[in-house]
CSV table of C-alpha atoms and ligand atoms in Angstrom, one decimal:
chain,number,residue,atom,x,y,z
A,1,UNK,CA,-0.1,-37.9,-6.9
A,2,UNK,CA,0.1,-40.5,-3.9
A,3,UNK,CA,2.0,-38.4,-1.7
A,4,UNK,CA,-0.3,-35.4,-2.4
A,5,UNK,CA,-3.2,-37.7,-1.5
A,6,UNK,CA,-1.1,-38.6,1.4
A,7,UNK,CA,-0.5,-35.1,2.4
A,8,UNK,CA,-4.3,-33.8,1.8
A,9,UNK,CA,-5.6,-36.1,4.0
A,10,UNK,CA,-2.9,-35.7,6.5
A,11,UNK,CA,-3.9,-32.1,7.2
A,12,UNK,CA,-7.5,-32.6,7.6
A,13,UNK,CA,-7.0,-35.2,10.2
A,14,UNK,CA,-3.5,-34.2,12.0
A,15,UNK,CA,-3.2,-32.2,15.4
A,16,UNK,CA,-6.9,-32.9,15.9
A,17,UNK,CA,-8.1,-33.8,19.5
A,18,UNK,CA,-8.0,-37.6,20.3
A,19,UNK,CA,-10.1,-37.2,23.5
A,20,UNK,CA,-12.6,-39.9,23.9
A,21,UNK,CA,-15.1,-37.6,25.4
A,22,UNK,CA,-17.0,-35.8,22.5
A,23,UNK,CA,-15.0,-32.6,21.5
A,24,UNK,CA,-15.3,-30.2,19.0
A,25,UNK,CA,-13.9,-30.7,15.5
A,26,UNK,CA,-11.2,-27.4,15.8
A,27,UNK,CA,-8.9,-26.8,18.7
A,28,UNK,CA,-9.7,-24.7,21.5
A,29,UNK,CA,-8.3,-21.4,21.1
A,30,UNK,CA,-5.8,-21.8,24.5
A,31,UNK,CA,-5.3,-18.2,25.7
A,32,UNK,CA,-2.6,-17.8,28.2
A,33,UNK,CA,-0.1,-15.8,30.3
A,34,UNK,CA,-0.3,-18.0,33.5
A,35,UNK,CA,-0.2,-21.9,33.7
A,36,UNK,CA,-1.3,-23.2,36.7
A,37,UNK,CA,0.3,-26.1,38.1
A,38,UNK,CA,-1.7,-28.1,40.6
A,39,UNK,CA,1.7,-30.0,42.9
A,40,UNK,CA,5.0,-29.1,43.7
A,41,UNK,CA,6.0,-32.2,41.5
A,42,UNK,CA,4.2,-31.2,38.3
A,43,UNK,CA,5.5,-27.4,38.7
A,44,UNK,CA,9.3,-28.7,39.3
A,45,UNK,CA,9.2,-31.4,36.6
A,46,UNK,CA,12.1,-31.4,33.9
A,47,UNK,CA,9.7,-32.3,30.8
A,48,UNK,CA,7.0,-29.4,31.2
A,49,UNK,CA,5.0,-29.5,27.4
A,50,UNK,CA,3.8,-25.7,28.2
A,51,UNK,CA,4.7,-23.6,31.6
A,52,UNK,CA,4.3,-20.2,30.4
A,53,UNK,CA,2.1,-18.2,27.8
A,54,UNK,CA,5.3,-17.2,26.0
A,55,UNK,CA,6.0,-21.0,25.1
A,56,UNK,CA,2.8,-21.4,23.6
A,57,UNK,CA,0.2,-23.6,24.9
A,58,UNK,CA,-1.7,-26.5,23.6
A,59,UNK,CA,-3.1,-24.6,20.9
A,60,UNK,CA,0.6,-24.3,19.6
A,61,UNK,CA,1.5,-27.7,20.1
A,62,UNK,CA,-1.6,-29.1,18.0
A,63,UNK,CA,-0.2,-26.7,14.9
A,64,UNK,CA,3.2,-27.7,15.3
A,65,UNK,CA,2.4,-31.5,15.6
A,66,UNK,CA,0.6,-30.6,12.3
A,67,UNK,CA,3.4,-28.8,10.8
A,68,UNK,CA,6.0,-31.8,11.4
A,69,UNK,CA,3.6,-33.7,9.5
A,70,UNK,CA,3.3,-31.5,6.8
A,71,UNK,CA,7.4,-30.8,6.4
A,72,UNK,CA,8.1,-34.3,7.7
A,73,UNK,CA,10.1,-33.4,10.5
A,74,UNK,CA,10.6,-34.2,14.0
A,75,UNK,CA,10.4,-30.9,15.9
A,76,UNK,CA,8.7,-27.7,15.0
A,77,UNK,CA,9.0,-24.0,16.4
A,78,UNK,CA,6.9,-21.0,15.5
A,79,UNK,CA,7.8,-17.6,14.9
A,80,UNK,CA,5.5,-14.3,15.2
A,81,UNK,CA,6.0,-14.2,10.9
A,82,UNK,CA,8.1,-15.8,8.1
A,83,UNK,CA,10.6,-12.9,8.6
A,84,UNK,CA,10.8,-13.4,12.2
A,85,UNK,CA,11.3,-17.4,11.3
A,86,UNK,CA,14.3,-17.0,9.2
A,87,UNK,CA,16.3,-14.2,11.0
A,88,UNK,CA,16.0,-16.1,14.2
A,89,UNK,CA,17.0,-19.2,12.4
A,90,UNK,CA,20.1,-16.9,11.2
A,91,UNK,CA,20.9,-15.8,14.3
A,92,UNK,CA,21.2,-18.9,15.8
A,93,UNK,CA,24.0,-19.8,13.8
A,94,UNK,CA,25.7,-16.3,12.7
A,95,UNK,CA,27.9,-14.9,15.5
A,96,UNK,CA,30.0,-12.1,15.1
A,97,UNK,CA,33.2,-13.2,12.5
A,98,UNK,CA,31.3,-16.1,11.3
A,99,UNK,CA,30.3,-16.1,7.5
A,100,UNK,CA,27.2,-16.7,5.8
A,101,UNK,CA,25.5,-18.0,2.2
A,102,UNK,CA,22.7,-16.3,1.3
A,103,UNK,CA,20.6,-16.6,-1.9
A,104,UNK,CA,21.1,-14.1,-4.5
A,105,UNK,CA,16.9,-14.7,-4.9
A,106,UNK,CA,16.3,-14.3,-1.2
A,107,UNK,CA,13.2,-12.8,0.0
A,108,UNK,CA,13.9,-9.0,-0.2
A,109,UNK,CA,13.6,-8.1,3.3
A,110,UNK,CA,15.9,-11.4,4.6
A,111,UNK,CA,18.7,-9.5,2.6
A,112,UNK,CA,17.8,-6.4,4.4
A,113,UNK,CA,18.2,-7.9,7.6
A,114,UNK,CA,21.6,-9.7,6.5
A,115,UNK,CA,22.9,-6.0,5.5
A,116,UNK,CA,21.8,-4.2,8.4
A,117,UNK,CA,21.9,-6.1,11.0
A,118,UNK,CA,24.1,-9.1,10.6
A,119,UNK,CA,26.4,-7.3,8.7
A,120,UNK,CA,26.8,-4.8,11.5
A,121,UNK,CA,27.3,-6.9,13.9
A,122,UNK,CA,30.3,-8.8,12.3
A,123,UNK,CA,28.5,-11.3,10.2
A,124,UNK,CA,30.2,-11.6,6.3
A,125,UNK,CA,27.0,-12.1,4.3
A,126,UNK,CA,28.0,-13.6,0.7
A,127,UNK,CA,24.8,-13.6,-1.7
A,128,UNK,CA,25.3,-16.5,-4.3
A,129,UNK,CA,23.8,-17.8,-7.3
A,130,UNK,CA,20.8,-19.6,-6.7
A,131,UNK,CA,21.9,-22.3,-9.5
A,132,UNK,CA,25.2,-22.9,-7.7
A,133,UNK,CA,24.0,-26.6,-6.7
A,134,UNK,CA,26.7,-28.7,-5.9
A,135,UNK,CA,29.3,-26.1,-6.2
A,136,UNK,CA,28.0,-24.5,-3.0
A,137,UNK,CA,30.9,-26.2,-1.4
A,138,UNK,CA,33.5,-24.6,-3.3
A,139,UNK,CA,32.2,-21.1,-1.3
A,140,UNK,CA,32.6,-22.6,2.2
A,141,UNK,CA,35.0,-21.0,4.6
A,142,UNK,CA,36.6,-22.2,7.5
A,143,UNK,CA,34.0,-19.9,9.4
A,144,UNK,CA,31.0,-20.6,8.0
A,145,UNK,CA,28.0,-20.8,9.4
A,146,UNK,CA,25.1,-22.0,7.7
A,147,UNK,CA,23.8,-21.6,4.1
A,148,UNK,CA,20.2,-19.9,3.3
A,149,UNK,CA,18.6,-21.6,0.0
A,150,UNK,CA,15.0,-20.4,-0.9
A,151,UNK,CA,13.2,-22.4,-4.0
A,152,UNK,CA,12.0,-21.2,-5.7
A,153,UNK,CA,13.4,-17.6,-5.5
A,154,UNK,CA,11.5,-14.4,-5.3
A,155,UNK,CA,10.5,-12.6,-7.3
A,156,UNK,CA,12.7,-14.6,-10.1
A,157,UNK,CA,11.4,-18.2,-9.2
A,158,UNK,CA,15.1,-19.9,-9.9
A,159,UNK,CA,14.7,-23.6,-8.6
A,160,UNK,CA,17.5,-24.1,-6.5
A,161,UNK,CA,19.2,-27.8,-6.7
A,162,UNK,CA,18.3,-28.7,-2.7
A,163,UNK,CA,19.8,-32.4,-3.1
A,164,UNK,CA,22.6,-31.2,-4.9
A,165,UNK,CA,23.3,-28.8,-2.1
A,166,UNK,CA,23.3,-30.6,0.7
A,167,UNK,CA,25.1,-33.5,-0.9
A,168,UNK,CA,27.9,-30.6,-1.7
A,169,UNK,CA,27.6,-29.3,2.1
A,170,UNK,CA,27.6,-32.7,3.5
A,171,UNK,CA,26.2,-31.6,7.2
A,172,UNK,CA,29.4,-29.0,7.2
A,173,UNK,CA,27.1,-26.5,7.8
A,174,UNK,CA,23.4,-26.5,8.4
A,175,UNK,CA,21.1,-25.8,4.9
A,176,UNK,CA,18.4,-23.9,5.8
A,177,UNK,CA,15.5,-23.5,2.9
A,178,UNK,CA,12.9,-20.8,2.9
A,179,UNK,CA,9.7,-23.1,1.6
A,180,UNK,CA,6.9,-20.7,1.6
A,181,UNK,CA,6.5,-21.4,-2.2
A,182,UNK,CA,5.7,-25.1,-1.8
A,183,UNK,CA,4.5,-24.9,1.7
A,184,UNK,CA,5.0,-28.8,2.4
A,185,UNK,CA,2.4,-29.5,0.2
A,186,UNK,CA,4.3,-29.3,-3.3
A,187,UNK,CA,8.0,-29.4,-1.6
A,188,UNK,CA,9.9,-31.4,1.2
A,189,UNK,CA,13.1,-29.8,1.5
A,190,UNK,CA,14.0,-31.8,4.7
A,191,UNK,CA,13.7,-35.3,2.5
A,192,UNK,CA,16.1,-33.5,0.0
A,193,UNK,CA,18.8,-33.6,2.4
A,194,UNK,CA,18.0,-30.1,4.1
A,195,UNK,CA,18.5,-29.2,7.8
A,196,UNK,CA,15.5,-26.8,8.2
A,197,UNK,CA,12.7,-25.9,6.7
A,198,UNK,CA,10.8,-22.6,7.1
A,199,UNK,CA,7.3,-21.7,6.1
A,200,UNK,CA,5.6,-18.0,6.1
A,201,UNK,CA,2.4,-19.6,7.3
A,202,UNK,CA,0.8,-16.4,6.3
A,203,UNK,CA,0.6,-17.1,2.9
A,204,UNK,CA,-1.1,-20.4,2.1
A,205,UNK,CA,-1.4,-22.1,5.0
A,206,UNK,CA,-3.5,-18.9,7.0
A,207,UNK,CA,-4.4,-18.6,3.4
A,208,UNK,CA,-7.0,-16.2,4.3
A,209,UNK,CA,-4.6,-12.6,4.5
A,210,UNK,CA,-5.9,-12.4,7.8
A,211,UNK,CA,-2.6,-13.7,9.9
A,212,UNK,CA,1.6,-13.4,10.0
A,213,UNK,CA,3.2,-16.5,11.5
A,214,UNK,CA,6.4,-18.7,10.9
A,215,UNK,CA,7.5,-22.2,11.7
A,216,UNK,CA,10.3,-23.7,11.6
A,217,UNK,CA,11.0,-27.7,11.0
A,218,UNK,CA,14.2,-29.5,12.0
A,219,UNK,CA,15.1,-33.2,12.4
A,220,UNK,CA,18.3,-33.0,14.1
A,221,UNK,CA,17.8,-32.1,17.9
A,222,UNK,CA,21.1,-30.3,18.0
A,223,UNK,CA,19.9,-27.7,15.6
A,224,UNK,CA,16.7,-27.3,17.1
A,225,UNK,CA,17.9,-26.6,20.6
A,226,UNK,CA,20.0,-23.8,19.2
A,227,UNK,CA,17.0,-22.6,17.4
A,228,UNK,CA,14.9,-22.6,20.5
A,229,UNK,CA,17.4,-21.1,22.5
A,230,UNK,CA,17.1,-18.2,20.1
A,231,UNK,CA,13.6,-18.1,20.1
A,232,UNK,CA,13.2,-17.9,23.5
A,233,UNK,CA,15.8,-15.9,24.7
A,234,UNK,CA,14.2,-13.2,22.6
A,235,UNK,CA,11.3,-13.2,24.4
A,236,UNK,CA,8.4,-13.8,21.2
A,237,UNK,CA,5.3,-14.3,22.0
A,238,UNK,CA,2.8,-16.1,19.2
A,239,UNK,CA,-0.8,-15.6,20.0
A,240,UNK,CA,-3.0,-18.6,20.2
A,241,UNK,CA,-5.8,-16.6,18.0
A,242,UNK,CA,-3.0,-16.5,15.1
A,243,UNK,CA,-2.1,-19.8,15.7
A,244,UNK,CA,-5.7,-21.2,15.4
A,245,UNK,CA,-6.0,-18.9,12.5
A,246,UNK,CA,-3.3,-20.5,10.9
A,247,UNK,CA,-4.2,-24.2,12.3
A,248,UNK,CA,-7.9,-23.5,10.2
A,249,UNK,CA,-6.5,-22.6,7.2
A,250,UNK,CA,-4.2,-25.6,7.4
A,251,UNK,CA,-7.6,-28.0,6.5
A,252,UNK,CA,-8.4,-26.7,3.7
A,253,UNK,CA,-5.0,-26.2,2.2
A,254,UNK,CA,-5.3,-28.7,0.0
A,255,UNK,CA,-8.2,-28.1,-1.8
A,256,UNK,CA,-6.9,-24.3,-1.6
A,257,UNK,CA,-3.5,-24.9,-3.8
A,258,UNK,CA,-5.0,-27.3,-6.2
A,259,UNK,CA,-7.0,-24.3,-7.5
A,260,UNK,CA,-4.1,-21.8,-7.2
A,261,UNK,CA,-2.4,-24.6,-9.4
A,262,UNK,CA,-4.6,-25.1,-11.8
A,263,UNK,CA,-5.8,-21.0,-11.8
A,264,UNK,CA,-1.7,-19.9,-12.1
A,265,UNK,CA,-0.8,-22.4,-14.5
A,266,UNK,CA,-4.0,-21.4,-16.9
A,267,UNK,CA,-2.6,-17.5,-16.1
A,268,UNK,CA,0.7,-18.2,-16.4
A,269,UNK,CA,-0.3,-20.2,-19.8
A,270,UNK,CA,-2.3,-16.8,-21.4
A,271,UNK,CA,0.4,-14.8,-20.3
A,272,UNK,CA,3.1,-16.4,-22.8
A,273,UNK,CA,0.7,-16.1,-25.5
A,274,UNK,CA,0.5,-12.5,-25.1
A,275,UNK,CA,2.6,-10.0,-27.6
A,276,UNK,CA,2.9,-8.2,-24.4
A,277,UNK,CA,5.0,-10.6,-22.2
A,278,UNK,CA,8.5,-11.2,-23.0
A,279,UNK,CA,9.2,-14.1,-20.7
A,280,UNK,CA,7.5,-16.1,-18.3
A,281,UNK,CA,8.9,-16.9,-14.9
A,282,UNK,CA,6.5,-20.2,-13.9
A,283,UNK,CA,8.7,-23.4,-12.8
A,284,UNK,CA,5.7,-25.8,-14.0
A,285,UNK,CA,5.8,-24.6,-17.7
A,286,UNK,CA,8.6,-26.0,-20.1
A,287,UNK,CA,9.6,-23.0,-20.9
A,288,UNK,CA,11.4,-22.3,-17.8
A,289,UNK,CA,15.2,-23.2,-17.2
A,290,UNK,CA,14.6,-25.0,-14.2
A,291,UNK,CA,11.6,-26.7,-15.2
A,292,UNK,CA,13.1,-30.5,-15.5
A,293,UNK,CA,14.6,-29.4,-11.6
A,294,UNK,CA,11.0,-28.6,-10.6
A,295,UNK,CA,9.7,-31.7,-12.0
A,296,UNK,CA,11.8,-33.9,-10.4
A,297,UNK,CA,11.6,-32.2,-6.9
A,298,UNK,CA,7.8,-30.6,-6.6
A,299,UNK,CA,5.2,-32.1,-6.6
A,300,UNK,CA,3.2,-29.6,-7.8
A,301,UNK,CA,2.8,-25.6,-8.6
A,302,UNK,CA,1.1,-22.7,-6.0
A,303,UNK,CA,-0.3,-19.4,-7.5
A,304,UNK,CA,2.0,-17.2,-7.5
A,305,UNK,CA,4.6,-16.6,-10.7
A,306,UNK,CA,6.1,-13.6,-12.5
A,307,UNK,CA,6.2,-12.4,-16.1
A,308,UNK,CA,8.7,-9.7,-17.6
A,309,UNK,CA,6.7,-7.3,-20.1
A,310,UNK,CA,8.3,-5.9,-22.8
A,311,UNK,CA,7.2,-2.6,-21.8
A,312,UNK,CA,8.2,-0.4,-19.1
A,313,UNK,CA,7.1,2.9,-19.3
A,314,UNK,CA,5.6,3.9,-16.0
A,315,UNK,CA,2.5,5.4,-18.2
A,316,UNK,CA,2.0,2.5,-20.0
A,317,UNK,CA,2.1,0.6,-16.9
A,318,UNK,CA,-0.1,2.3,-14.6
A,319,UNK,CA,-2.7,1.8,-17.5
A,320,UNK,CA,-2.5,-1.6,-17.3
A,321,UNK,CA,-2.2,-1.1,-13.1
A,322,UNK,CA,-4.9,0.8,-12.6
A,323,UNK,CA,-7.6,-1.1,-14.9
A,324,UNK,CA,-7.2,-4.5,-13.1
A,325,UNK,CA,-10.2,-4.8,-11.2
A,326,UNK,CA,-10.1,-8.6,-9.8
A,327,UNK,CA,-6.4,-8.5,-9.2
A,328,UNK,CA,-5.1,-6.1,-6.4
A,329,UNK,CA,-2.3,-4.2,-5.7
A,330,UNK,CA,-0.7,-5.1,-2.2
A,331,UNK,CA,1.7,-7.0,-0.9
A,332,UNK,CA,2.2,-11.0,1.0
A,333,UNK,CA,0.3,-13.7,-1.5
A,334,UNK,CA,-1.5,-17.3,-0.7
A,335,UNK,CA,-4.4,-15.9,0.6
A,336,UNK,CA,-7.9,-15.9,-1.7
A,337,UNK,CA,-7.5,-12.8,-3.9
A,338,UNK,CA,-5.6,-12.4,-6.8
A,339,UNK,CA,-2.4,-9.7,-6.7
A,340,UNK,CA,-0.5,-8.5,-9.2
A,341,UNK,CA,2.4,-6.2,-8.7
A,342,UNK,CA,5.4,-4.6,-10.1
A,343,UNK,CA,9.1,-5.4,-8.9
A,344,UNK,CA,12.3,-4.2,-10.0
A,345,UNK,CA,14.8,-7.2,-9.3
A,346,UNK,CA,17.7,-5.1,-10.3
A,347,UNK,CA,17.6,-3.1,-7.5
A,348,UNK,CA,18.1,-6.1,-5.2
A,349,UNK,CA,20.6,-8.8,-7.3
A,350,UNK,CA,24.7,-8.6,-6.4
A,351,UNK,CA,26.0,-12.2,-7.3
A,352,UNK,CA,23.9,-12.5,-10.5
A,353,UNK,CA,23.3,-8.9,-12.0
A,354,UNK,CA,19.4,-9.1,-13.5
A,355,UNK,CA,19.5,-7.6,-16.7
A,356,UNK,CA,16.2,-8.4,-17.9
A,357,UNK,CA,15.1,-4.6,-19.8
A,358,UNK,CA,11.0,-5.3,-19.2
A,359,UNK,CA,9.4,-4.2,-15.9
A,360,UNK,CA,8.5,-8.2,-13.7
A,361,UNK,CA,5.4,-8.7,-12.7
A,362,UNK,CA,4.6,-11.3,-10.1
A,363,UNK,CA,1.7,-12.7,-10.3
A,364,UNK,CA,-1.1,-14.4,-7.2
A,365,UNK,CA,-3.8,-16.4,-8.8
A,366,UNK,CA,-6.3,-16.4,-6.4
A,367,UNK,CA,-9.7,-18.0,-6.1
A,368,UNK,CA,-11.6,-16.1,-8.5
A,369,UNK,CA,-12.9,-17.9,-11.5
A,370,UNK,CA,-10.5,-17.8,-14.0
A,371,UNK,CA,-12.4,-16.4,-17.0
A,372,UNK,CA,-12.8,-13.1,-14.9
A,373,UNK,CA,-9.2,-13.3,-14.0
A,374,UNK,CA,-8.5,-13.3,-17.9
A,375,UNK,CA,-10.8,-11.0,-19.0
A,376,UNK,CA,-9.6,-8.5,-16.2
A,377,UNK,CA,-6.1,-8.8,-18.2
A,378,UNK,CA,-7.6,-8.6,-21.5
A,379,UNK,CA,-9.1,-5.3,-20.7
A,380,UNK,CA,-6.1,-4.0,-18.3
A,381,UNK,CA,-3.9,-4.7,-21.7
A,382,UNK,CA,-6.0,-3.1,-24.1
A,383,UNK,CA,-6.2,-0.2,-21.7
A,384,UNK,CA,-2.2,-0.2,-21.6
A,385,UNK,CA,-2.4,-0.3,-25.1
A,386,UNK,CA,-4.2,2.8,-25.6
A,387,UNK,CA,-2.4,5.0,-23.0
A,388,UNK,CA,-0.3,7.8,-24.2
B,401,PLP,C1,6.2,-13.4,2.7
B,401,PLP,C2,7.4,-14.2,2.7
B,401,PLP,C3,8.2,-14.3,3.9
B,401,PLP,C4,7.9,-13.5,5.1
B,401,PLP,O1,6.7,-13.9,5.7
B,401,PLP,P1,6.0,-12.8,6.7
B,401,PLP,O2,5.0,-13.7,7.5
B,401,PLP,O3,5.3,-11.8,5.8
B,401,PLP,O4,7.0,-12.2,7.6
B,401,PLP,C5,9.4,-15.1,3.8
B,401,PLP,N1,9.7,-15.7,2.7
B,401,PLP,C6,9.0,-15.6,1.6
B,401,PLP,C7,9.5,-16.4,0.4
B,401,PLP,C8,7.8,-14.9,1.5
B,401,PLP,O5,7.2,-14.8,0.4
């Protein structure tokens, strides 16, 4: 509770301009290609905070000075999305003949970027169990490069053991850990031992579905140079709007996830008591395997969580589909509205085969009120119940 107090506050008041002139509340929207520098000196000085549009200007170094707050780090980066922040992450560490651990619960499209394109280009990708913990080490090769953890998983919200891990790796290679889920409010992975922690900004931090961005947190300078290096070799550009997008959402993420909390958890909770719902995948009920995990490492729970339905018959489940009125159909999550969508995990899982038989559905609470939510369910199940 303290450190979420902590934290609240914290992004209300961080990144925020300190000049004693008066100054408007947000940060100036800093549009640039050019930077002018007014001497010789200035222009051919080694620390240079901004020089050119592509590095961002001060509207990018207010969000990441916010970011490190949030993630308790001392350097951020950005990234043009969440995807763009973990490949160039993986890139920075995965060279041709080097060989890298990837979650078996990594987000779907991180694996397709580990299969065809790392993979290609001489990169052994092993997928592992997410609840490998300590035993992490046992899979480390002499050319190993880093390790990708994400906590908790998609689409199957395993809670990976992040202190275990690290204590397993012990700095051998960097741990990296994908941290959308908690977004630094509900999870610190870098006081857990981690090396880096990524956000998708886009979800709960823009929390408005309006904007894609990434960041990126390190403590160790080492590993952020090499990051960097990446980052701006490539040639990314991450436009101020974006960034102030993301930098307004920030305020009010607070207030935002304590009523995706409290909406998922009171979601999650009419879920299990549904005939319909075979399991529930929510990290803050008992009920789940990893709960005591969560419990001692989160803080809290976000909005978004999965069930497994007994049924699966596509008629039966575009009933249910197609009479949800509140809850959309779409892709990304964190921002206001409430999602729910299907997903077939089995198509995805090497290391640890899913076998569940019922279709998952993941699930966004959003910021509807929740009596609509459930009654939007209660009818979208009665409907599935009467379809042929
Ligand atoms: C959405 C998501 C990403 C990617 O973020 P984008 O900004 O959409 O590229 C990465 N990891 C997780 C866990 C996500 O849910």
């Amino acid at each position: 509770m303290m450190k979420d107090k902590k934290i609240s506050t914290g992004l209300v008041s961080t990144g925020r301009n300190q000049s004693p002139e008066p100054h408007s509340v947000p940060i100036a929207v800093e549009r640039a290609s050019t930077v002018l520098f007014p001497t010789y000196d200035q222009f051919t000085a080694k620390v240079r905070p901004f020089f050119y549009g592509r590095f961002g200007t001060r509207t990018h170094r207010a969000f990441e000075d916010s970011i490190a707050s949030l993630e308790g780090a001392a350097q951020v980066m950005l990234a043009p999305s969440g995807l763009a922040a973990i490949t160039h992450s993986l890139i920075s560490f995965a060279l041709p003949g080097s060989h890298l651990l990837v979650t078996d619960s990594a987000y779907d499209p991180v694996r397709n970027f580990c299969d065809h394109y790392l993979q290609p280009r001489g990169v052994s990708v092993e997928y592992y169990d997410p609840r490998i913990g300590a035993g992490i080490s046992d899979l480390l090769r002499d050319n190993s490069c880093a390790v990708l953890a994400e906590s908790p998983g998609s689409l199957t919200f395993e809670i990976q053991n992040i202190p275990a891990m690290a204590k397993g790796l012990d700095k051998r290679v960097p741990l990296l850990v994908d941290n959308t889920w908690g977004s630094g409010f509900y999870f610190r992975p870098l006081d857990m031992g981690a090396d880096i922690s990524i956000i998708a900004a886009t979800k709960y931090i823009a929390g408005h579905a309006d904007g894609l961005i990434g960041t990126i947190a390190v403590n160790d300078d080492q590993l952020a140079d090499k990051i960097n290096q990446a980052l701006r070799l490539i040639g990314n550009n991450i436009s101020a709007d974006e960034v102030y997008l993301a930098h307004r959402g920030l305020r009010s993420m607070g207030a935002r996830l304590a009523q995706h909390q409290e909406t998922g958890l009171a979601l999650a909770r009419y879920l299990s008591d549904r005939d319909e719902v075979a399991t529930l995948l929510h990290p803050g009920l008992p009920s789940h395997p990893d709960h005591v995990l969560w419990k001692r490492d989160f803080s809290g729970s976000c909005g978004l969580f999965a069930a497994i339905f007994h049924e699966n018959r596509p008629n039966k489940l575009r009933a249910f589909f197609d009479r949800l009125t509140h809850f959309g159909m779409g892709y990304s999550w964190g921002g206001f509205e409430s999602l729910a969508i299907p997903a077939w995990p089995e198509k995805i899982r090497t290391a640890v085969p899913w076998r569940e038989k019922g279709q998952l559905v993941r699930f966004h609470g959003g910021l509807e009120h929740v009596d609509d939510l459930i009654d939007d369910l209660d009818n979208a199940f009665a409907a599935m119940a009467q379809a042929g």
